Short mmCIF file of C-alpha atoms and ligand atoms in Angstrom, two decimals:
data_model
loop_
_atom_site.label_atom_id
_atom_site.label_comp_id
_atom_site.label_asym_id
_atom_site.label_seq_id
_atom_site.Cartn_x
_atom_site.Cartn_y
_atom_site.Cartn_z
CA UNK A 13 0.00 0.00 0.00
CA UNK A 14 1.47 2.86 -1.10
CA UNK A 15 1.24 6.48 1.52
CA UNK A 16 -1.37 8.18 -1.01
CA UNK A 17 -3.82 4.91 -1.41
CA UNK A 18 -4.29 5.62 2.93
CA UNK A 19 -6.50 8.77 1.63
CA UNK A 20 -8.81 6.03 0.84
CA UNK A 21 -9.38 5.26 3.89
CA UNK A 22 -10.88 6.75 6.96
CA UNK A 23 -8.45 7.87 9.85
CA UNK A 24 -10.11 5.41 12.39
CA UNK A 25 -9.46 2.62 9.44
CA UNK A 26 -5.57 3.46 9.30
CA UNK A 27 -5.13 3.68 12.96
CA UNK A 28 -4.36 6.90 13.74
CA UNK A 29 -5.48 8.12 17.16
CA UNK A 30 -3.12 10.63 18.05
CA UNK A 31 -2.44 14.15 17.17
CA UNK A 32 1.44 13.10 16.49
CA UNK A 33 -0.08 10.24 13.93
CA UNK A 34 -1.87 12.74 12.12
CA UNK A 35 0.56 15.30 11.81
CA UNK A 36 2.96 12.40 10.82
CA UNK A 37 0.30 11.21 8.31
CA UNK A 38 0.50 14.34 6.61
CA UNK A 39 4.41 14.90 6.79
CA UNK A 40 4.27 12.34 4.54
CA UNK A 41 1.86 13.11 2.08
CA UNK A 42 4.01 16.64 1.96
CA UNK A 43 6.95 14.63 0.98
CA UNK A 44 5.12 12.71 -1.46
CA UNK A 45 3.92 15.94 -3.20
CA UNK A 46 7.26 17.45 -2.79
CA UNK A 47 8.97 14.59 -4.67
CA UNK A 48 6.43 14.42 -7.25
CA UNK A 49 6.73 18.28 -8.10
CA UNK A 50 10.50 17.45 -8.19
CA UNK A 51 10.83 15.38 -10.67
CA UNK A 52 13.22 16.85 -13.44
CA UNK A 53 10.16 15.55 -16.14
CA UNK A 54 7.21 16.56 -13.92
CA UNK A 55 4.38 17.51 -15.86
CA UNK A 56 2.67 19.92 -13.46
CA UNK A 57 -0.32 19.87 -14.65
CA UNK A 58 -0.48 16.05 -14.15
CA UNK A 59 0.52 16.77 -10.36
CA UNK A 60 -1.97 19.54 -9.65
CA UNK A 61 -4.93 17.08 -11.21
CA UNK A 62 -3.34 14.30 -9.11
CA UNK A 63 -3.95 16.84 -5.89
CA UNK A 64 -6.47 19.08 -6.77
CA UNK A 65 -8.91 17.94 -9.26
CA UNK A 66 -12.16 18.73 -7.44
CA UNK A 67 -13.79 15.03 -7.49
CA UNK A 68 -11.03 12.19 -7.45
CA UNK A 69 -7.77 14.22 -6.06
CA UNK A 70 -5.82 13.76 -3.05
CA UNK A 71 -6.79 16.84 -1.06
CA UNK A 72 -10.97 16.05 -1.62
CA UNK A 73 -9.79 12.30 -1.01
CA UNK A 74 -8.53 13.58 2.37
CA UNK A 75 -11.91 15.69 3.05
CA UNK A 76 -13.72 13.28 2.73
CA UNK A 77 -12.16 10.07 4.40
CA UNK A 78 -9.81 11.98 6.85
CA UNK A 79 -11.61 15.04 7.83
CA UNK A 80 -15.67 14.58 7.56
CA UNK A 81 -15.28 11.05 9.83
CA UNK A 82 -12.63 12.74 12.31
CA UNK A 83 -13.48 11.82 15.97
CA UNK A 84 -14.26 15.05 17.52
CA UNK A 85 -10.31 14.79 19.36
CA UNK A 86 -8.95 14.90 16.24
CA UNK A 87 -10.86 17.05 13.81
CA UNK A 88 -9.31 20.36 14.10
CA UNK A 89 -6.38 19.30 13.82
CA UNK A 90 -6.98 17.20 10.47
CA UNK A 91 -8.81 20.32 9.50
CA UNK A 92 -5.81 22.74 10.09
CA UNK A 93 -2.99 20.47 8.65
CA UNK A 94 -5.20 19.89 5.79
CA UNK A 95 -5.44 23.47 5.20
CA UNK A 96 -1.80 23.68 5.47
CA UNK A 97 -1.12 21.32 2.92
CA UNK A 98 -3.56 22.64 0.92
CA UNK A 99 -1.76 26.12 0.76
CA UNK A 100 1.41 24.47 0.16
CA UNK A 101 0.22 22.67 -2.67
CA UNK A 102 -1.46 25.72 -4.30
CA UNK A 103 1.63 28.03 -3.95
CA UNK A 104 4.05 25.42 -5.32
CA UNK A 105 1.87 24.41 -7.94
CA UNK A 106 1.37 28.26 -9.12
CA UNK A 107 4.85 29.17 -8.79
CA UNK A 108 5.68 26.04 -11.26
CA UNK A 109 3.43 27.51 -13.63
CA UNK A 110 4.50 30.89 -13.81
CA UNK A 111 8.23 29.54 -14.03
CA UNK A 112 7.32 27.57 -17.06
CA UNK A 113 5.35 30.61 -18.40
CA UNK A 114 8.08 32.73 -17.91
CA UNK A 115 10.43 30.56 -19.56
CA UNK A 116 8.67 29.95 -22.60
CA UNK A 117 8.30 33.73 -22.83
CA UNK A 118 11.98 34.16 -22.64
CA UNK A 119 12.72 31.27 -25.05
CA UNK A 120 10.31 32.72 -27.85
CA UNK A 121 12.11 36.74 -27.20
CA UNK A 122 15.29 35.00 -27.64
CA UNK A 123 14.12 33.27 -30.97
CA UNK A 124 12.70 36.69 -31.60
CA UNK A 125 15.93 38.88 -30.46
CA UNK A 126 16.72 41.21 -33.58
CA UNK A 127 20.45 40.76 -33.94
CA UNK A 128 21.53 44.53 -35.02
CA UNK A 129 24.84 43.11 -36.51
CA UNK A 130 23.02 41.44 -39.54
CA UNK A 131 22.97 43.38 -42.80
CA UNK A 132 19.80 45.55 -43.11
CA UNK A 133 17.00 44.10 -45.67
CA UNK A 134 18.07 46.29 -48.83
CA UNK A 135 14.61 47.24 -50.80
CA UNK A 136 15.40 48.39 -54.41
CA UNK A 137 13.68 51.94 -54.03
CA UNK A 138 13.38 51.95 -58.42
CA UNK A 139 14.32 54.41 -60.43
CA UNK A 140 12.24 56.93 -62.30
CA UNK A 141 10.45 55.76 -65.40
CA UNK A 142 12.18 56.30 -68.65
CA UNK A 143 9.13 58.41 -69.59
CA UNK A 144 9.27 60.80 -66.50
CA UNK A 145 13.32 61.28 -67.40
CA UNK A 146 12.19 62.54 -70.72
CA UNK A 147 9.79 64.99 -69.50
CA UNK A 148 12.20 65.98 -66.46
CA UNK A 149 14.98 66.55 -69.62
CA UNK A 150 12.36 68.59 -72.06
CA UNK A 151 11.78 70.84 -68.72
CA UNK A 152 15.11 71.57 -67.94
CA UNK A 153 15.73 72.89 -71.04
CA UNK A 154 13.11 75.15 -71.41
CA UNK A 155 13.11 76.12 -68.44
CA UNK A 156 16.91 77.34 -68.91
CA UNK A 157 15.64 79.40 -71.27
CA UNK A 158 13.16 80.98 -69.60
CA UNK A 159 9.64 79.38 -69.55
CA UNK A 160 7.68 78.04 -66.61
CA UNK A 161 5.83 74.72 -66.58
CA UNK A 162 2.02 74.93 -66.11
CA UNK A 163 -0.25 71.49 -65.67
CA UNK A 164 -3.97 70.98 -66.12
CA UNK A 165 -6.94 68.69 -66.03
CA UNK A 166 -7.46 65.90 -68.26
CA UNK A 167 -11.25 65.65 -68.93
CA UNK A 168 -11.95 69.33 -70.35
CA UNK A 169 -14.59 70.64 -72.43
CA UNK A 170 -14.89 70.79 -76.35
CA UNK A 171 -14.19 74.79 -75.89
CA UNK A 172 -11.03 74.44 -74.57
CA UNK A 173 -9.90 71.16 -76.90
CA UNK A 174 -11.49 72.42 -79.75
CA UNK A 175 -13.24 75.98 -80.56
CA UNK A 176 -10.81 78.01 -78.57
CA UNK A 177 -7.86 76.15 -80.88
CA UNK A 178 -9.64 77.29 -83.79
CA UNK A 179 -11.06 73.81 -84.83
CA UNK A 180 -14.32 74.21 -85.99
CA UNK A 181 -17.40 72.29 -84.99
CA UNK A 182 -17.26 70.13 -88.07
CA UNK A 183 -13.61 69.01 -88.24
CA UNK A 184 -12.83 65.62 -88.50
CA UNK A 185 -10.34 65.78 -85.57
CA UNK A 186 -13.84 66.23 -83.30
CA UNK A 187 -15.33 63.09 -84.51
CA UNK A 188 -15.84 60.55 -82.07
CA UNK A 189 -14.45 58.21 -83.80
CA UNK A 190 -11.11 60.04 -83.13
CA UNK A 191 -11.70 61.42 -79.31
CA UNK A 192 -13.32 59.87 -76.47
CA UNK A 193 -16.08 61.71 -75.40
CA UNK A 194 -17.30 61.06 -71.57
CA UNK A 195 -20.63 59.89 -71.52
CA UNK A 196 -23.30 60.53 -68.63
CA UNK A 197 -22.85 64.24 -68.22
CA UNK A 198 -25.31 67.40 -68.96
CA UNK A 199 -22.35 68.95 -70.17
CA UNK A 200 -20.44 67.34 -73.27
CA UNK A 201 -16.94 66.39 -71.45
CA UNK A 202 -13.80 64.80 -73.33
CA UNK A 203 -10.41 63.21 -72.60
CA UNK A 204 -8.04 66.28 -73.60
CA UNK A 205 -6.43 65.35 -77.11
CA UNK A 206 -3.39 67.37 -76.74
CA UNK A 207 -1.73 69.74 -73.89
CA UNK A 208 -3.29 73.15 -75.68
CA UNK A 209 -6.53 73.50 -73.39
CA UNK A 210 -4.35 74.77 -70.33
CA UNK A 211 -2.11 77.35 -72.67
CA UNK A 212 -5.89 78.50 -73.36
CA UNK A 213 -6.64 78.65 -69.94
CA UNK A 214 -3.71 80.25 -69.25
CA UNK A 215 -4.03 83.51 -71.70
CA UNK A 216 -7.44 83.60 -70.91
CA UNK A 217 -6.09 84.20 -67.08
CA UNK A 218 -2.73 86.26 -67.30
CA UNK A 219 -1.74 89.41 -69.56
CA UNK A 220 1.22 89.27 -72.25
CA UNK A 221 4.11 87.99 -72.39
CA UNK A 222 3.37 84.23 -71.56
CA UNK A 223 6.26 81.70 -72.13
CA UNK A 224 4.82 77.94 -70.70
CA UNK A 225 5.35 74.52 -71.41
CA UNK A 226 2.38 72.27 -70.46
CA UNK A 227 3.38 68.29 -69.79
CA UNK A 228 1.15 65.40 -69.32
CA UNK A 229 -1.04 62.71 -70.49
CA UNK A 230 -3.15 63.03 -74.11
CA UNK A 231 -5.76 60.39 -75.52
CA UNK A 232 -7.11 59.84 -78.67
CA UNK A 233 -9.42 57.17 -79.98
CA UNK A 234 -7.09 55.03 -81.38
CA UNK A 235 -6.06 51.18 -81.42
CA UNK A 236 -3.12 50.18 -79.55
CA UNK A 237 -0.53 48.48 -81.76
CA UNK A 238 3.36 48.98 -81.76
CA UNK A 239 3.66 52.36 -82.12
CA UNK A 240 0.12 54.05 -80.61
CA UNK A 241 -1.71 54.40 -77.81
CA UNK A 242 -4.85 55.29 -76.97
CA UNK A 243 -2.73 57.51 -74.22
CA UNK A 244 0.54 59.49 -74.87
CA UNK A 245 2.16 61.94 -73.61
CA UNK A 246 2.64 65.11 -74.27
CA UNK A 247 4.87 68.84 -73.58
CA UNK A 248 3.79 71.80 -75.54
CA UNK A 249 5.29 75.35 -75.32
CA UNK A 250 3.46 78.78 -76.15
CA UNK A 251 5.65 81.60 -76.26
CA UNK A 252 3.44 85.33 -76.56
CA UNK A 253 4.39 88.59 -76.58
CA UNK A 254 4.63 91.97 -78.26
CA UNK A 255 7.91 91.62 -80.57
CA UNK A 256 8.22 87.67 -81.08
CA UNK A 257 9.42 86.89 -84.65
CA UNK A 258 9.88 83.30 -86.87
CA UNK A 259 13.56 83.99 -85.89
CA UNK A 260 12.60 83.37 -82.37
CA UNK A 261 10.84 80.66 -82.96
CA UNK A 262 13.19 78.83 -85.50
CA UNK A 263 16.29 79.93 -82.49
CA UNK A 264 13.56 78.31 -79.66
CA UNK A 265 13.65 75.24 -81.50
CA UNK A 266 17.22 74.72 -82.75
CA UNK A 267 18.46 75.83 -79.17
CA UNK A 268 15.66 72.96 -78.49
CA UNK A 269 17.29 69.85 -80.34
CA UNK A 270 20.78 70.37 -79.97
CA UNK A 271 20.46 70.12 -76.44
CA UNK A 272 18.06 67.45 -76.15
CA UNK A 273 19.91 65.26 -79.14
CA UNK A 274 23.23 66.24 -79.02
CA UNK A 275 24.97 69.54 -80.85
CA UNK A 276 25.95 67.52 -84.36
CA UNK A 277 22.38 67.03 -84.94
CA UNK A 278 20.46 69.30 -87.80
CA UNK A 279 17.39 71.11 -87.60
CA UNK A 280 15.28 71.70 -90.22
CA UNK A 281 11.40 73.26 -90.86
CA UNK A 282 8.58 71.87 -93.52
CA UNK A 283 6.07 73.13 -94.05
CA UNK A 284 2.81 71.45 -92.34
CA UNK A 285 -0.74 72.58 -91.13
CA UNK A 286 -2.51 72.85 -88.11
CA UNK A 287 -5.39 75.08 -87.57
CA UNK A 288 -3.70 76.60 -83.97
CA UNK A 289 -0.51 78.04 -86.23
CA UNK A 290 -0.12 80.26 -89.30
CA UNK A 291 2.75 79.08 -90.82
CA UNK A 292 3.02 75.87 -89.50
CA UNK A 293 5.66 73.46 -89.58
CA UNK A 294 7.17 70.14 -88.90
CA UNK A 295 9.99 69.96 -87.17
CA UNK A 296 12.98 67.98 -88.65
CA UNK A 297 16.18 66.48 -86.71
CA UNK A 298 19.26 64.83 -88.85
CA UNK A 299 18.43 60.94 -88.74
CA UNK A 300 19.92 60.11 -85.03
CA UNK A 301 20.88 56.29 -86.76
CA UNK A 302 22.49 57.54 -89.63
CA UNK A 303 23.61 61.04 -89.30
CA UNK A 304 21.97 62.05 -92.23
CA UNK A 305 23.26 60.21 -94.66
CA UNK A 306 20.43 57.42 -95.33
CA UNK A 307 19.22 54.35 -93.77
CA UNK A 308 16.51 52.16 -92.87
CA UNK A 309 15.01 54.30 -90.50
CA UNK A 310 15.04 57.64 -91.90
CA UNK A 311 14.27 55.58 -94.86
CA UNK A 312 16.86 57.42 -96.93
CA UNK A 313 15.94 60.95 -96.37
CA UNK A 314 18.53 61.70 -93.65
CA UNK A 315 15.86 63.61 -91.81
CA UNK A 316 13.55 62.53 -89.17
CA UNK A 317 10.45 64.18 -87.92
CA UNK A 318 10.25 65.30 -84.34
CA UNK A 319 7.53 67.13 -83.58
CA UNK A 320 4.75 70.14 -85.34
CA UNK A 321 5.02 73.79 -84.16
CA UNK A 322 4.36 76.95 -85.80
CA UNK A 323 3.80 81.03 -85.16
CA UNK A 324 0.26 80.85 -83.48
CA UNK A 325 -2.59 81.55 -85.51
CA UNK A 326 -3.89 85.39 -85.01
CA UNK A 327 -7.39 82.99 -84.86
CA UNK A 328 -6.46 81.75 -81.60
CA UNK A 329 -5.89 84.81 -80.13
CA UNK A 330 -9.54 86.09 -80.72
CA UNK A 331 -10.60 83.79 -78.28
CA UNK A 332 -8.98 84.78 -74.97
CA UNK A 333 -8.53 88.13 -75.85
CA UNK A 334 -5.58 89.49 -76.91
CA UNK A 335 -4.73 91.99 -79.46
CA UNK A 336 -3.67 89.85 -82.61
CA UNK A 337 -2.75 93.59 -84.14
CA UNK A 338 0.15 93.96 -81.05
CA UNK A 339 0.67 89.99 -80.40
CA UNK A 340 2.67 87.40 -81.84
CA UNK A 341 3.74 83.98 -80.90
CA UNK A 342 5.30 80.86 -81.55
CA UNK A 343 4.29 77.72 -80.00
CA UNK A 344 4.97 73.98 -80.95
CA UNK A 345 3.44 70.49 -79.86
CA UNK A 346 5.68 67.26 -79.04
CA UNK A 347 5.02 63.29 -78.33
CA UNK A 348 7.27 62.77 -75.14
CA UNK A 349 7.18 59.15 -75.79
CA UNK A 350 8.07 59.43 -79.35
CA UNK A 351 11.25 61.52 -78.40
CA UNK A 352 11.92 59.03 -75.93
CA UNK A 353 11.93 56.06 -78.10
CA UNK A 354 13.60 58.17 -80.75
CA UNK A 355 16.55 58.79 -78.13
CA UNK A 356 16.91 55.76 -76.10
CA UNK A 357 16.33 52.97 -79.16
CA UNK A 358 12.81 51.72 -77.57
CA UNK A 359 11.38 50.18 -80.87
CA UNK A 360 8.08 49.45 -79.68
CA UNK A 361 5.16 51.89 -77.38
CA UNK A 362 3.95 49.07 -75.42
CA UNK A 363 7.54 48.43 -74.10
CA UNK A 364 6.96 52.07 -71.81
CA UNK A 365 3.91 50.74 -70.59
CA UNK A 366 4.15 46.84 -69.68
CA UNK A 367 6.46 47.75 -66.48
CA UNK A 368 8.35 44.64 -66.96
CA UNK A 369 11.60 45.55 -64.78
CA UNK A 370 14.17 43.59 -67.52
CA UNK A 371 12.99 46.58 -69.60
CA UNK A 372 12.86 49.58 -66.90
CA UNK A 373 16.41 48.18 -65.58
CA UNK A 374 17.89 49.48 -68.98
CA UNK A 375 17.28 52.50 -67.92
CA UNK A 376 18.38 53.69 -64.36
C1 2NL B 1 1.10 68.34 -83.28
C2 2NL B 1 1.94 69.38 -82.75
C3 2NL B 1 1.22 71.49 -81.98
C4 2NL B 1 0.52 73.53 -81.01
C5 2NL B 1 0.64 72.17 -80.97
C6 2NL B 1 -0.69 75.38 -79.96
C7 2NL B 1 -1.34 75.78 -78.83
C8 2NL B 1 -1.94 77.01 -78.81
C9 2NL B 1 -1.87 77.81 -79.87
C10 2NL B 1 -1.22 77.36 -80.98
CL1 2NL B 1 -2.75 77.51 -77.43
N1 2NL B 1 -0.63 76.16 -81.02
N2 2NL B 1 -0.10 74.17 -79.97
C11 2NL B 1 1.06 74.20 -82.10
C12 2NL B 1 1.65 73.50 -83.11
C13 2NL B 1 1.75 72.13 -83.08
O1 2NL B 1 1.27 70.15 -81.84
O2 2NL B 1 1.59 67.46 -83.92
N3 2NL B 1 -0.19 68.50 -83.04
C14 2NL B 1 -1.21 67.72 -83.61
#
């Protein structure tokens, strides 16, 4: 019979008579507890249900057989050393288990522990789209010479795309079929086809002289193959004021491509038409492949086309009024991703806009 099987029995049943006996009796069931709790492997848990589970364990084994059937002699003192045992159990029971807590806590902060000496996590910040250097490099040189950059909205109205530009209600360049109109509205809204609403908005606001450069994002109704769109982008200048001549204008624009393509590259004009300008012109660059002397890509002129400009047409100025009598101006319209491709080799449009990284690498 083993000391913890006597909490089977009553008190009378084992024997004991005495005070001595039954603090004896539970000496030893303190040393029985205290050895189990011991144990390197003790599961604590296992010990406190072995002691304390409310039906089967040892301390309501010993209220029931031990205490409840004491002889009158004996029952306050079974009742105080079972109290005492009681407490001693509890405490060393709930110490145990917030020593195991507390270990576990300090194993996982250990696992945690940020070691400071490792190498940071590097994050590739990116670089800035080859599209966004272009437009930084057409600002910087006009602004060197002296313009300001001005931005506006993108939906705007057919006044500002169209009528104020001097493009009649019936010009083929208003067909749907050509701009996206924006269904829905009282109002007839569109998706800007070029940069020239704000340099409208902009005379109509501010007195002579006016020299701006408007970037940012153009549609047109158009489907997407490998070299359009139905969204490009866009800078174009307007340069107003009392005394401005072709010369400045044709010195604007060779200043223009010698410092955006390099200073052995030609510039020449052609003659062109757009309703805004009166003459107009294309602009012309020596073939950046060949040098002018023929190839595939210039196919054989020499000559490539970079962008359409001209002396604004007196028309225009009719509409935010200004004096066409006392005014003149140049002003000139050019495809940033054009340029771009033109400059950097890109062969194809959707190449700027896929944002695979083996292609925006190329270009740090
Ligand atoms: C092109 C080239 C051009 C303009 C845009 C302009 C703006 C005002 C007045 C006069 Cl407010 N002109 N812009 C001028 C010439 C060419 O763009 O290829 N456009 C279709």
């Amino acid at each position: 019979m083993t000391t913890t099987d006597s909490t089977k029995q009553t008190l009378a049943q084992l024997g004991v008579n005495s005070l001595e006996e039954v603090s004896s009796r539970f000496q030893q069931l303190r040393g029985v507890f205290d050895f189990a709790i011991s144990e390197p492997n003790a599961d604590w848990k296992s010990v406190r249900d072995t002691w304390l589970s409310r039906k089967s364990g040892l301390l309501s084994l010993i209220t029931d057989n031990w205490l409840k059937p004491a002889s009158p002699e004996l029952k306050r003192a079974v009742g105080q050393e079972l109290n005492k045992l009681k407490a001693h159990v509890e405490s060393v029971l709930a110490e145990r288990e917030t020593a195991i807590e507390t270990a576990a806590e300090q194993s996982a902060a250990a696992r945690d522990k940020i070691d400071l000496s490792l190498p940071g996590i590097e994050r590739a910040i990116g670089t800035r789209h080859l599209i966004r250097q272009t437009f930084d490099e057409l600002q910087r040189i006009f602004l060197s010479i002296g313009f300001s950059v001005v931005e506006g909205p993108e939906i705007e109205t057919p006044y500002y795309n169209f009528e104020a530009l001097n493009i009649p209600e019936h010009h083929p360049a208003r067909d749907n079929m050509d701009t996206f109109y924006i269904e829905g509205t009282r109002a007839p809204y569109l998706l800007r086809t070029h940069t020239s609403p704000m340099q409208i908005r902009t005379m109509e606001k501010q007195p002579p002289p006016v020299r701006i450069i408007v970037p940012g994002k153009v549609y047109r109704r158009d489907n997407p193959d490998s070299t359009h769109g139905y969204m490009f982008h866009q800078i174009e200048g307007l340069a107003v004021d009392t005394d401005i001549t072709f010369c400045d204008f044709k010195g604007t624009v060779e200043y223009f491509v010698r410092e955006f393509l390099g200073p052995k590259v030609k510039t020449r004009l052609r003659p062109s038409f757009f309703p805004f300008t009166e003459p107009s012109a294309e602009v012309d660059a020596t073939c950046h492949v060949c040098g002018g002397t023929g190839c595939r890509v210039c196919k054989q002129s020499g000559w490539i086309e970079l962008f359409g400009a001209g002396m604004v047409n007196p028309a225009v100025y009719g509409f935010v009024n200004y004096d066409p009598e006392r005014l003149s101006g140049f002003a000139f319209g050019m495809g940033v991703d054009r340029l771009a491709m033109m400059k950097y080799g890109v062969p194809e449009v959707p190449l700027l806009f896929q944002n695979d990284v083996r292609f925006l690498r190329q270009f740090p």
